[in-house]
Amino acid sequence: MANVTFGEPRFKKPEVVVKKTGEIKDIIMFVAGTTDPINITAHKHDANAGYWRDSQKNFWAKVKELKPQYLDLHIEDTFFSWSGDNNTSERNLAADRLLDLFTRVYPGFKNKEIHLHLIGHSHGGNVINQFTELITTDKRFPQLWEIKSITYLSTPFFEKKHQLNHAKLHKKCKIINVHNEYDITQQFVADFSLINLEILIKKLNKGDFDKSLERIKETDFKPFEIIGDSGYWGKINETQGHDLWRNTAILLDGVGMLMNAIIKYINSIETNKFKSEKAKFVGLFDRIHTWSVNAKTTIIRNQTVRSGGYNRDAYFDDLNLLGILTLINELLSIKTGMSDSYLLGVLETLFNENTGITESIEETSWTPKKQTKGLSIADLIITGNDKYTSRKKRANFDKFLSGMQAAQKNKNTKEILMRLFSQFITADQIQVIMDKINKLEYVVSGAKDVELKLLRETNLKIYQDLVKKYNVDLVAKTDLNIEMAKRPGSVPYLATVSHSLSHTEYWLKVDEELKLAFSSGKNTGYKPK
């Protein structure tokens, strides 16, 4: 017993000595990102097979064609999945899930020499970067595994977060970077990392909004034309009155439904930092809802028979025109410019760092150059493949992007919001509204006239001047009738379609660079089909 040391086993299991044999296996792994900047479907683990397969040119299928060309190339097709949410914690969790997937799918490769080839779109590239940090210390990552290539597709590269760690990179690791210069998600939107965005999107019940807008569309607006006709002297016959009151009731019903949907959604934003502003904002929309309910009740009561008959003044009284004008002016209140805009002020609080739903704001870049430490980068610019290129709007786009980036650099959230809003409406469209209000001013008097003048001459006029200043005419006139999300040059198009282009087509240069990175050897017997 003299040779026995208590507290330790009599016989120790010999450690497994892992040695390189020269037989290398290549594994390709896809890491999805943000199909759009806010993961609009809001489904956990929605970034799956369809992300790579559903495009017309099927990125995954093209990569799959590489498999028989090499002796030991494995292409992971169970598809790594994560929420795709635009926030730091989700990307960190995703890196851990990625390591877990490798260990579960390839347990037999633990002691073999493996070269990983990681392909990430959007924030999938930042998940990969976080993965390189994780595997430097996590013992689950096998000793003989190295990262031989990383393909970044439209990845926004942070200055501080999600930095590329070189400890487990092969000394000849190949960096491939694909980007589209029209992609505003990579160049700007991704600067904002948001808190619990998946929950916020889930709580945005699109059905509630769709129902209210459909109800509003049921309104026949032709009977309303008589109201602004100054030559009509306010007289409305019974038939005209019935049509006007009936359609007003439909419109008010839709407005009430819309206000309910807005209130419900604002209340779903559960952040204490936005509490007081939220209460005031909800209170305003609640008063508009109350107005719509009360006005609808009166209008319905009088739509068949009205004591005193139908005329313009009676309509304004039943509608409580003064009440709604006061509320609209409160919502659109703006005395001199963006600094005193009520609406921009509320939205600024909602989106500012540390006061609302924004976790952090950090400038991003389209290139990984600052992180690669001398590793060569194969850059591929795909701007010419974006259909927006044919619209000849590059100068307009550059003006928009530079303005947004300057506002972001100056941390001017109100200007960012105003610049974005100005791409959805034109000064001419606001002028049409102002002209209709001007007509109405001829047929009202007293307090109503005061409120209409405030709305037209101050609130709408100042917003019109701002739109005139910031609207850069991004969309070609021939595209104006195309659905917003698919309209080349629209903000939704630039944030989603332009951002997704890099992973919906398999690029020749990516193919060439990946082939140079593979280590398992070419299959000399391969014959193309």
Short mmCIF file of C-alpha atoms in Angstrom, two decimals, residues 2-465:
data_model
loop_
_atom_site.label_atom_id
_atom_site.label_comp_id
_atom_site.label_asym_id
_atom_site.label_seq_id
_atom_site.Cartn_x
_atom_site.Cartn_y
_atom_site.Cartn_z
CA ALA A 2 3.06 2.21 0.21
CA ASN A 3 2.72 3.22 -3.41
CA VAL A 4 -0.94 4.23 -3.09
CA THR A 5 -1.78 7.91 -2.84
CA PHE A 6 -5.16 8.45 -1.25
CA GLY A 7 -7.53 10.80 -3.07
CA GLU A 8 -6.36 9.69 -6.52
CA PRO A 9 -7.44 6.63 -8.53
CA ARG A 10 -5.11 3.61 -8.47
CA PHE A 11 -5.18 3.45 -12.25
CA LYS A 12 -5.47 6.60 -14.44
CA LYS A 13 -7.06 6.46 -17.87
CA PRO A 14 -4.33 7.38 -20.31
CA GLU A 15 -4.91 10.72 -22.08
CA VAL A 16 -5.77 10.54 -25.75
CA VAL A 17 -2.91 11.99 -27.77
CA VAL A 18 -4.36 13.77 -30.77
CA LYS A 19 -2.00 13.92 -33.72
CA LYS A 20 -2.30 15.33 -37.21
CA THR A 21 -2.34 12.62 -39.87
CA GLY A 22 -2.40 14.82 -42.94
CA GLU A 23 -5.88 13.60 -43.83
CA ILE A 24 -8.03 16.70 -43.76
CA LYS A 25 -11.79 16.96 -43.95
CA ASP A 26 -13.55 20.16 -45.04
CA ILE A 27 -16.89 21.20 -43.54
CA ILE A 28 -19.04 24.04 -44.90
CA MET A 29 -21.53 25.59 -42.48
CA PHE A 30 -24.15 28.22 -43.33
CA VAL A 31 -25.07 30.86 -40.74
CA ALA A 32 -28.18 32.86 -41.62
CA GLY A 33 -28.65 36.42 -40.51
CA THR A 34 -31.24 39.14 -40.83
CA THR A 35 -33.32 38.56 -43.94
CA ASP A 36 -34.41 42.09 -43.24
CA PRO A 37 -33.16 44.45 -40.54
CA ILE A 38 -35.86 43.60 -38.02
CA ASN A 39 -36.57 39.90 -38.55
CA ILE A 40 -40.08 40.91 -39.50
CA THR A 41 -41.62 37.43 -39.21
CA ALA A 42 -40.51 37.42 -35.56
CA HIS A 43 -40.23 33.63 -35.44
CA LYS A 44 -37.50 32.08 -33.33
CA HIS A 45 -35.28 29.88 -35.50
CA ASP A 46 -36.99 31.04 -38.67
CA ALA A 47 -33.57 31.43 -40.31
CA ASN A 48 -33.43 27.86 -41.60
CA ALA A 49 -33.22 25.92 -44.86
CA GLY A 50 -35.50 28.25 -46.80
CA TYR A 51 -33.16 31.12 -46.12
CA TRP A 52 -30.59 29.60 -48.48
CA ARG A 53 -32.80 27.49 -50.73
CA ASP A 54 -35.81 29.63 -51.55
CA SER A 55 -34.11 32.14 -53.83
CA GLN A 56 -34.49 31.74 -57.57
CA LYS A 57 -30.82 30.81 -57.98
CA ASN A 58 -30.60 28.67 -54.80
CA PHE A 59 -27.29 29.56 -53.12
CA TRP A 60 -27.23 26.28 -51.19
CA ALA A 61 -27.77 24.08 -54.26
CA LYS A 62 -24.83 25.73 -56.01
CA VAL A 63 -22.57 25.11 -53.02
CA LYS A 64 -23.84 21.53 -52.87
CA GLU A 65 -22.44 20.99 -56.39
CA LEU A 66 -18.94 21.35 -54.93
CA LYS A 67 -19.22 18.18 -52.81
CA PRO A 68 -18.39 15.54 -55.44
CA GLN A 69 -15.52 17.66 -56.73
CA TYR A 70 -13.48 17.05 -53.54
CA LEU A 71 -12.36 13.94 -51.70
CA ASP A 72 -13.74 14.73 -48.25
CA LEU A 73 -15.98 17.78 -48.38
CA HIS A 74 -19.00 17.89 -46.03
CA ILE A 75 -21.76 20.46 -46.50
CA GLU A 76 -23.95 20.87 -43.44
CA ASP A 77 -27.55 20.80 -44.58
CA THR A 78 -29.50 20.48 -41.34
CA PHE A 79 -29.04 24.26 -41.29
CA PHE A 80 -27.97 26.16 -38.24
CA SER A 81 -30.83 28.27 -36.99
CA TRP A 82 -31.19 31.21 -34.67
CA SER A 83 -33.66 34.05 -34.13
CA GLY A 84 -31.94 36.51 -36.47
CA ASP A 85 -32.81 39.31 -34.03
CA ASN A 86 -30.81 42.49 -34.22
CA ASN A 87 -29.36 42.50 -30.70
CA THR A 88 -26.08 41.54 -29.08
CA SER A 89 -27.31 38.88 -26.66
CA GLU A 90 -29.03 36.87 -29.41
CA ARG A 91 -25.85 36.88 -31.49
CA ASN A 92 -23.84 35.69 -28.48
CA LEU A 93 -26.32 32.88 -27.84
CA ALA A 94 -26.21 31.95 -31.50
CA ALA A 95 -22.42 31.48 -31.36
CA ASP A 96 -22.88 28.95 -28.54
CA ARG A 97 -25.62 27.15 -30.50
CA LEU A 98 -23.30 26.98 -33.49
CA LEU A 99 -20.59 25.23 -31.46
CA ASP A 100 -23.21 22.88 -30.00
CA LEU A 101 -24.42 21.96 -33.50
CA PHE A 102 -20.89 21.11 -34.66
CA THR A 103 -20.29 18.80 -31.69
CA ARG A 104 -23.65 17.04 -32.08
CA VAL A 105 -23.54 16.56 -35.87
CA TYR A 106 -19.87 15.56 -36.15
CA PRO A 107 -19.00 13.57 -32.99
CA GLY A 108 -16.93 11.13 -35.06
CA PHE A 109 -14.66 13.94 -36.26
CA LYS A 110 -13.60 15.05 -32.79
CA ASN A 111 -10.03 13.74 -33.10
CA LYS A 112 -9.65 14.36 -36.81
CA GLU A 113 -8.10 17.28 -38.63
CA ILE A 114 -11.00 19.46 -39.75
CA HIS A 115 -10.99 22.69 -41.74
CA LEU A 116 -14.15 24.73 -41.28
CA HIS A 117 -15.56 27.00 -43.98
CA LEU A 118 -18.16 29.34 -42.52
CA ILE A 119 -20.61 31.29 -44.70
CA GLY A 120 -22.62 34.00 -42.94
CA HIS A 121 -25.15 36.49 -44.23
CA SER A 122 -25.74 39.81 -42.46
CA HIS A 123 -25.44 39.39 -38.68
CA GLY A 124 -24.71 35.72 -39.37
CA GLY A 125 -21.21 37.03 -40.05
CA ASN A 126 -21.13 38.55 -36.57
CA VAL A 127 -22.32 35.24 -35.11
CA ILE A 128 -19.30 33.68 -36.83
CA ASN A 129 -17.02 36.33 -35.33
CA GLN A 130 -18.47 35.67 -31.89
CA PHE A 131 -17.96 31.94 -32.53
CA THR A 132 -14.22 32.59 -33.14
CA GLU A 133 -14.06 34.25 -29.73
CA LEU A 134 -15.96 31.44 -28.00
CA ILE A 135 -13.83 28.57 -29.34
CA THR A 136 -10.58 30.04 -28.03
CA THR A 137 -11.52 28.94 -24.52
CA ASP A 138 -14.43 26.49 -24.85
CA LYS A 139 -13.15 22.90 -24.44
CA ARG A 140 -15.97 21.54 -26.59
CA PHE A 141 -14.08 22.77 -29.66
CA PRO A 142 -11.76 19.95 -30.84
CA GLN A 143 -7.99 20.50 -30.80
CA LEU A 144 -7.37 19.71 -34.46
CA TRP A 145 -10.15 21.85 -35.88
CA GLU A 146 -9.36 25.19 -37.55
CA ILE A 147 -11.25 27.76 -39.53
CA LYS A 148 -9.90 27.78 -43.08
CA SER A 149 -12.27 30.30 -44.68
CA ILE A 150 -14.98 32.79 -43.74
CA THR A 151 -17.39 34.15 -46.33
CA TYR A 152 -19.15 37.32 -45.23
CA LEU A 153 -22.30 38.19 -47.19
CA SER A 154 -23.51 41.75 -46.44
CA THR A 155 -22.18 41.61 -42.87
CA PRO A 156 -22.09 44.91 -40.93
CA PHE A 157 -18.77 44.91 -39.04
CA PHE A 158 -18.74 46.51 -35.59
CA GLU A 159 -15.89 48.53 -34.12
CA LYS A 160 -16.12 46.98 -30.65
CA LYS A 161 -18.58 44.08 -30.53
CA HIS A 162 -18.19 40.70 -32.22
CA GLN A 163 -14.53 41.00 -33.13
CA LEU A 164 -12.76 38.31 -35.15
CA ASN A 165 -10.44 36.25 -32.90
CA HIS A 166 -7.53 34.70 -34.83
CA ALA A 167 -6.53 32.02 -32.30
CA LYS A 168 -8.34 29.19 -34.11
CA LEU A 169 -7.96 30.53 -37.63
CA HIS A 170 -5.72 28.63 -40.01
CA LYS A 171 -2.62 30.66 -40.87
CA LYS A 172 -3.86 30.77 -44.47
CA CYS A 173 -7.49 31.45 -43.56
CA LYS A 174 -9.26 33.00 -46.53
CA ILE A 175 -11.59 35.95 -45.98
CA ILE A 176 -14.26 36.50 -48.65
CA ASN A 177 -16.39 39.64 -48.41
CA VAL A 178 -19.47 40.25 -50.58
CA HIS A 179 -21.34 43.54 -50.35
CA ASN A 180 -23.87 45.72 -52.17
CA GLU A 181 -23.38 49.48 -52.00
CA TYR A 182 -27.17 50.01 -52.07
CA ASP A 183 -27.59 47.91 -48.92
CA ILE A 184 -28.65 50.40 -46.21
CA THR A 185 -28.99 47.66 -43.59
CA GLN A 186 -25.29 46.90 -43.73
CA GLN A 187 -24.26 50.53 -44.05
CA PHE A 188 -26.59 52.13 -41.55
CA VAL A 189 -29.55 50.27 -40.05
CA ALA A 190 -27.36 47.63 -38.37
CA ASP A 191 -25.69 50.37 -36.28
CA PHE A 192 -28.73 50.06 -34.01
CA SER A 193 -28.85 46.97 -31.80
CA LEU A 194 -32.38 46.72 -30.41
CA ILE A 195 -33.82 45.29 -27.22
CA ASN A 196 -36.36 42.42 -27.40
CA LEU A 197 -37.20 43.24 -31.01
CA GLU A 198 -38.65 39.79 -31.63
CA ILE A 199 -41.19 40.38 -28.87
CA LEU A 200 -42.05 43.83 -30.22
CA ILE A 201 -42.62 42.45 -33.70
CA LYS A 202 -44.72 39.58 -32.37
CA LYS A 203 -46.91 42.05 -30.49
CA LEU A 204 -47.43 44.09 -33.63
CA ASN A 205 -50.70 42.44 -34.60
CA LYS A 206 -50.72 43.20 -38.30
CA GLY A 207 -54.25 41.84 -38.49
CA ASP A 208 -55.58 44.65 -36.30
CA PHE A 209 -54.03 47.29 -38.55
CA ASP A 210 -55.13 45.56 -41.76
CA LYS A 211 -58.74 45.32 -40.56
CA SER A 212 -58.86 49.00 -39.66
CA LEU A 213 -57.34 50.10 -42.99
CA GLU A 214 -59.72 47.82 -44.91
CA ARG A 215 -62.62 49.40 -43.04
CA ILE A 216 -61.41 52.89 -43.93
CA LYS A 217 -61.14 51.82 -47.60
CA GLU A 218 -64.85 50.95 -47.56
CA THR A 219 -65.55 54.68 -47.35
CA ASP A 220 -66.86 56.36 -50.51
CA PHE A 221 -65.15 59.76 -50.41
CA LYS A 222 -67.14 61.33 -53.25
CA PRO A 223 -69.93 62.64 -50.95
CA PHE A 224 -67.26 64.55 -48.98
CA GLU A 225 -66.50 66.84 -51.95
CA ILE A 226 -69.52 69.01 -51.19
CA ILE A 227 -68.04 70.01 -47.81
CA GLY A 228 -65.16 72.05 -49.26
CA ASP A 229 -67.19 73.62 -52.07
CA SER A 230 -67.35 77.29 -51.11
CA GLY A 231 -69.90 77.99 -53.85
CA TYR A 232 -72.40 75.56 -52.37
CA TRP A 233 -73.40 77.87 -49.52
CA GLY A 234 -73.60 75.01 -47.11
CA LYS A 235 -76.84 73.53 -48.46
CA ILE A 236 -77.08 69.73 -48.55
CA ASN A 237 -80.21 67.91 -49.72
CA GLU A 238 -81.53 64.84 -47.94
CA THR A 239 -79.98 62.30 -50.32
CA GLN A 240 -76.59 63.99 -50.13
CA GLY A 241 -76.91 64.16 -46.35
CA HIS A 242 -77.68 60.47 -46.03
CA ASP A 243 -74.66 59.55 -48.19
CA LEU A 244 -72.30 61.92 -46.38
CA TRP A 245 -73.37 60.89 -42.87
CA ARG A 246 -73.37 57.17 -43.72
CA ASN A 247 -69.85 57.24 -45.22
CA THR A 248 -68.58 59.37 -42.37
CA ALA A 249 -69.79 56.69 -39.94
CA ILE A 250 -67.80 54.06 -41.88
CA LEU A 251 -64.71 56.27 -41.88
CA LEU A 252 -64.99 56.97 -38.14
CA ASP A 253 -65.42 53.27 -37.43
CA GLY A 254 -62.13 52.57 -39.27
CA VAL A 255 -60.37 55.42 -37.49
CA GLY A 256 -61.51 54.08 -34.13
CA MET A 257 -60.23 50.61 -34.99
CA LEU A 258 -56.89 52.10 -36.09
CA MET A 259 -56.53 54.06 -32.87
CA ASN A 260 -57.23 50.90 -30.87
CA ALA A 261 -54.53 49.03 -32.78
CA ILE A 262 -52.01 51.83 -32.23
CA ILE A 263 -52.80 52.08 -28.51
CA LYS A 264 -52.57 48.31 -28.07
CA TYR A 265 -49.19 48.19 -29.75
CA ILE A 266 -47.67 51.18 -27.93
CA ASN A 267 -48.75 49.63 -24.62
CA SER A 268 -46.95 46.42 -25.57
CA ILE A 269 -43.58 48.22 -25.52
CA GLU A 270 -42.46 47.13 -22.08
CA THR A 271 -39.51 49.34 -21.24
CA ASN A 272 -39.44 51.42 -18.07
CA LYS A 273 -37.19 53.96 -19.77
CA PHE A 274 -40.06 54.93 -22.09
CA LYS A 275 -42.75 54.93 -19.40
CA SER A 276 -43.72 58.60 -18.96
CA GLU A 277 -43.50 59.47 -22.68
CA LYS A 278 -45.52 56.37 -23.49
CA ALA A 279 -48.29 57.35 -21.08
CA LYS A 280 -48.62 60.81 -22.69
CA PHE A 281 -48.47 59.40 -26.21
CA VAL A 282 -51.10 56.74 -25.48
CA GLY A 283 -53.23 59.38 -23.79
CA LEU A 284 -53.28 61.45 -26.98
CA PHE A 285 -54.29 58.50 -29.16
CA ASP A 286 -56.89 57.51 -26.57
CA ARG A 287 -58.45 60.98 -26.86
CA ILE A 288 -58.54 60.63 -30.66
CA HIS A 289 -60.21 57.23 -30.19
CA THR A 290 -62.78 58.73 -27.82
CA TRP A 291 -63.47 61.49 -30.34
CA SER A 292 -64.04 58.92 -33.12
CA VAL A 293 -66.45 56.87 -30.97
CA ASN A 294 -68.47 59.88 -29.84
CA ALA A 295 -68.60 61.42 -33.33
CA LYS A 296 -69.63 58.08 -34.87
CA THR A 297 -72.46 57.73 -32.33
CA THR A 298 -73.81 61.18 -33.22
CA ILE A 299 -73.38 60.67 -36.97
CA ILE A 300 -75.20 57.30 -36.89
CA ARG A 301 -78.00 58.75 -34.82
CA ASN A 302 -78.56 61.49 -37.42
CA GLN A 303 -77.74 59.66 -40.66
CA THR A 304 -81.37 58.73 -41.47
CA VAL A 305 -83.28 61.67 -40.03
CA ARG A 306 -81.72 64.84 -38.61
CA SER A 307 -83.65 67.48 -36.69
CA GLY A 308 -83.05 70.77 -38.49
CA GLY A 309 -82.02 69.04 -41.71
CA TYR A 310 -78.65 68.54 -43.34
CA ASN A 311 -76.16 71.31 -43.96
CA ARG A 312 -72.47 71.95 -43.66
CA ASP A 313 -72.55 73.53 -40.20
CA ALA A 314 -74.67 70.66 -38.91
CA TYR A 315 -72.10 68.22 -40.30
CA PHE A 316 -69.21 70.02 -38.60
CA ASP A 317 -71.14 70.02 -35.31
CA ASP A 318 -72.00 66.31 -35.47
CA LEU A 319 -68.41 65.51 -36.43
CA ASN A 320 -67.01 67.71 -33.66
CA LEU A 321 -64.56 69.15 -36.20
CA LEU A 322 -63.04 71.50 -33.66
CA GLY A 323 -62.26 68.60 -31.34
CA ILE A 324 -60.34 66.54 -33.92
CA LEU A 325 -58.50 69.57 -35.33
CA THR A 326 -57.23 70.38 -31.83
CA LEU A 327 -56.00 66.81 -31.35
CA ILE A 328 -54.29 66.66 -34.77
CA ASN A 329 -52.50 69.91 -34.07
CA GLU A 330 -51.34 68.53 -30.74
CA LEU A 331 -49.94 65.43 -32.45
CA LEU A 332 -48.25 67.39 -35.25
CA SER A 333 -47.19 70.30 -33.07
CA ILE A 334 -43.99 71.85 -34.40
CA LYS A 335 -43.21 75.54 -33.84
CA THR A 336 -39.89 76.17 -35.55
CA GLY A 337 -38.32 72.89 -36.64
CA MET A 338 -37.24 69.39 -35.61
CA SER A 339 -36.01 70.51 -32.19
CA ASP A 340 -39.54 71.30 -30.95
CA SER A 341 -41.51 68.66 -32.89
CA TYR A 342 -43.72 66.73 -30.47
CA LEU A 343 -43.93 63.60 -32.66
CA LEU A 344 -40.19 63.47 -33.42
CA GLY A 345 -39.48 64.04 -29.73
CA VAL A 346 -41.51 60.99 -28.69
CA LEU A 347 -39.94 58.80 -31.39
CA GLU A 348 -36.49 60.06 -30.44
CA THR A 349 -37.02 58.89 -26.87
CA LEU A 350 -38.25 55.53 -28.15
CA PHE A 351 -35.21 54.91 -30.38
CA ASN A 352 -32.43 56.64 -28.47
CA GLU A 353 -29.77 54.59 -26.73
CA ASN A 354 -30.53 54.02 -23.02
CA THR A 355 -34.01 55.60 -23.16
CA GLY A 356 -36.08 53.22 -25.27
CA ILE A 357 -35.77 50.04 -27.28
CA THR A 358 -32.23 50.66 -28.54
CA GLU A 359 -29.67 48.59 -26.65
CA SER A 360 -26.65 50.27 -28.24
CA ILE A 361 -25.63 52.34 -31.24
CA GLU A 362 -22.27 51.56 -32.79
CA GLU A 363 -20.92 52.59 -36.16
CA THR A 364 -20.50 49.64 -38.50
CA SER A 365 -18.45 49.13 -41.66
CA TRP A 366 -18.94 47.12 -44.86
CA THR A 367 -15.39 45.75 -44.71
CA PRO A 368 -13.72 43.46 -42.13
CA LYS A 369 -10.32 45.04 -42.84
CA LYS A 370 -9.79 46.34 -39.29
CA GLN A 371 -10.34 42.83 -37.90
CA THR A 372 -8.40 40.66 -40.32
CA LYS A 373 -4.88 41.66 -39.16
CA GLY A 374 -3.16 41.23 -42.50
CA LEU A 375 -5.15 38.26 -43.79
CA SER A 376 -5.94 38.83 -47.46
CA ILE A 377 -9.52 39.81 -48.24
CA ALA A 378 -11.21 38.78 -51.47
CA ASP A 379 -13.71 41.61 -51.99
CA LEU A 380 -16.71 41.27 -54.28
CA ILE A 381 -18.92 44.29 -54.93
CA ILE A 382 -22.30 43.19 -56.35
CA THR A 383 -23.91 46.64 -56.73
CA GLY A 384 -24.18 46.23 -60.48
CA ASN A 385 -26.38 43.16 -60.00
CA ASP A 386 -29.00 45.12 -58.03
CA LYS A 387 -31.86 46.08 -60.36
CA TYR A 388 -31.84 49.54 -58.73
CA THR A 389 -28.60 50.26 -60.63
CA SER A 390 -30.54 50.52 -63.89
CA ARG A 391 -32.62 53.37 -62.44
CA LYS A 392 -29.62 55.77 -62.63
CA LYS A 393 -30.26 57.10 -59.13
CA ARG A 394 -26.79 56.59 -57.66
CA ALA A 395 -26.22 60.30 -56.93
CA ASN A 396 -29.60 60.49 -55.16
CA PHE A 397 -28.78 57.39 -53.11
CA ASP A 398 -25.34 58.69 -52.13
CA LYS A 399 -26.93 61.93 -50.94
CA PHE A 400 -29.43 59.99 -48.83
CA LEU A 401 -26.82 57.67 -47.32
CA SER A 402 -24.27 60.38 -46.55
CA GLY A 403 -26.97 62.47 -44.87
CA MET A 404 -28.11 59.53 -42.74
CA GLN A 405 -24.55 58.63 -41.76
CA ALA A 406 -23.75 62.25 -40.85
CA ALA A 407 -26.88 62.47 -38.67
CA GLN A 408 -25.93 59.19 -37.00
CA LYS A 409 -22.38 60.39 -36.37
CA ASN A 410 -23.80 63.53 -34.75
CA LYS A 411 -26.22 61.36 -32.72
CA ASN A 412 -29.13 63.38 -34.09
CA THR A 413 -31.98 60.87 -33.87
CA LYS A 414 -34.65 63.41 -34.83
CA GLU A 415 -32.84 64.16 -38.07
CA ILE A 416 -32.42 60.45 -38.81
CA LEU A 417 -36.16 59.92 -38.33
CA MET A 418 -37.05 62.96 -40.42
CA ARG A 419 -34.74 61.91 -43.24
CA LEU A 420 -36.35 58.45 -43.28
CA PHE A 421 -39.91 59.83 -43.11
CA SER A 422 -39.12 62.19 -45.99
CA GLN A 423 -38.53 59.27 -48.36
CA PHE A 424 -42.13 58.06 -47.86
CA ILE A 425 -43.87 61.32 -48.80
CA THR A 426 -43.17 64.31 -51.02
CA ALA A 427 -43.62 68.03 -50.48
CA ASP A 428 -46.18 68.00 -53.32
CA GLN A 429 -48.30 65.40 -51.53
CA ILE A 430 -48.33 67.55 -48.40
CA GLN A 431 -49.28 70.53 -50.58
CA VAL A 432 -52.38 68.66 -51.82
CA ILE A 433 -53.50 68.25 -48.19
CA MET A 434 -52.77 71.91 -47.47
CA ASP A 435 -54.78 73.02 -50.51
CA LYS A 436 -57.80 71.02 -49.32
CA ILE A 437 -57.51 72.60 -45.87
CA ASN A 438 -57.26 76.03 -47.52
CA LYS A 439 -60.61 75.39 -49.25
CA LEU A 440 -62.14 74.35 -45.96
CA GLU A 441 -60.99 77.58 -44.33
CA TYR A 442 -63.43 79.47 -46.57
CA VAL A 443 -66.41 77.63 -45.13
CA VAL A 444 -65.58 77.66 -41.40
CA SER A 445 -65.12 80.44 -38.90
CA GLY A 446 -64.13 81.13 -35.34
CA ALA A 447 -62.10 78.54 -33.40
CA LYS A 448 -62.30 76.02 -36.25
CA ASP A 449 -60.72 78.50 -38.63
CA VAL A 450 -57.95 79.20 -36.10
CA GLU A 451 -57.13 75.49 -35.79
CA LEU A 452 -57.19 74.96 -39.57
CA LYS A 453 -54.81 77.88 -40.10
CA LEU A 454 -52.47 76.52 -37.40
CA LEU A 455 -52.51 73.12 -39.09
CA ARG A 456 -51.90 74.47 -42.60
CA GLU A 457 -49.71 77.53 -42.06
CA THR A 458 -47.52 76.24 -39.22
CA ASN A 459 -47.53 72.50 -38.56
CA LEU A 460 -47.91 71.12 -42.08
CA LYS A 461 -45.86 73.95 -43.62
CA ILE A 462 -42.85 73.28 -41.39
CA TYR A 463 -43.04 69.54 -42.03
CA GLN A 464 -43.37 70.27 -45.75
CA ASP A 465 -40.19 72.39 -45.65
#
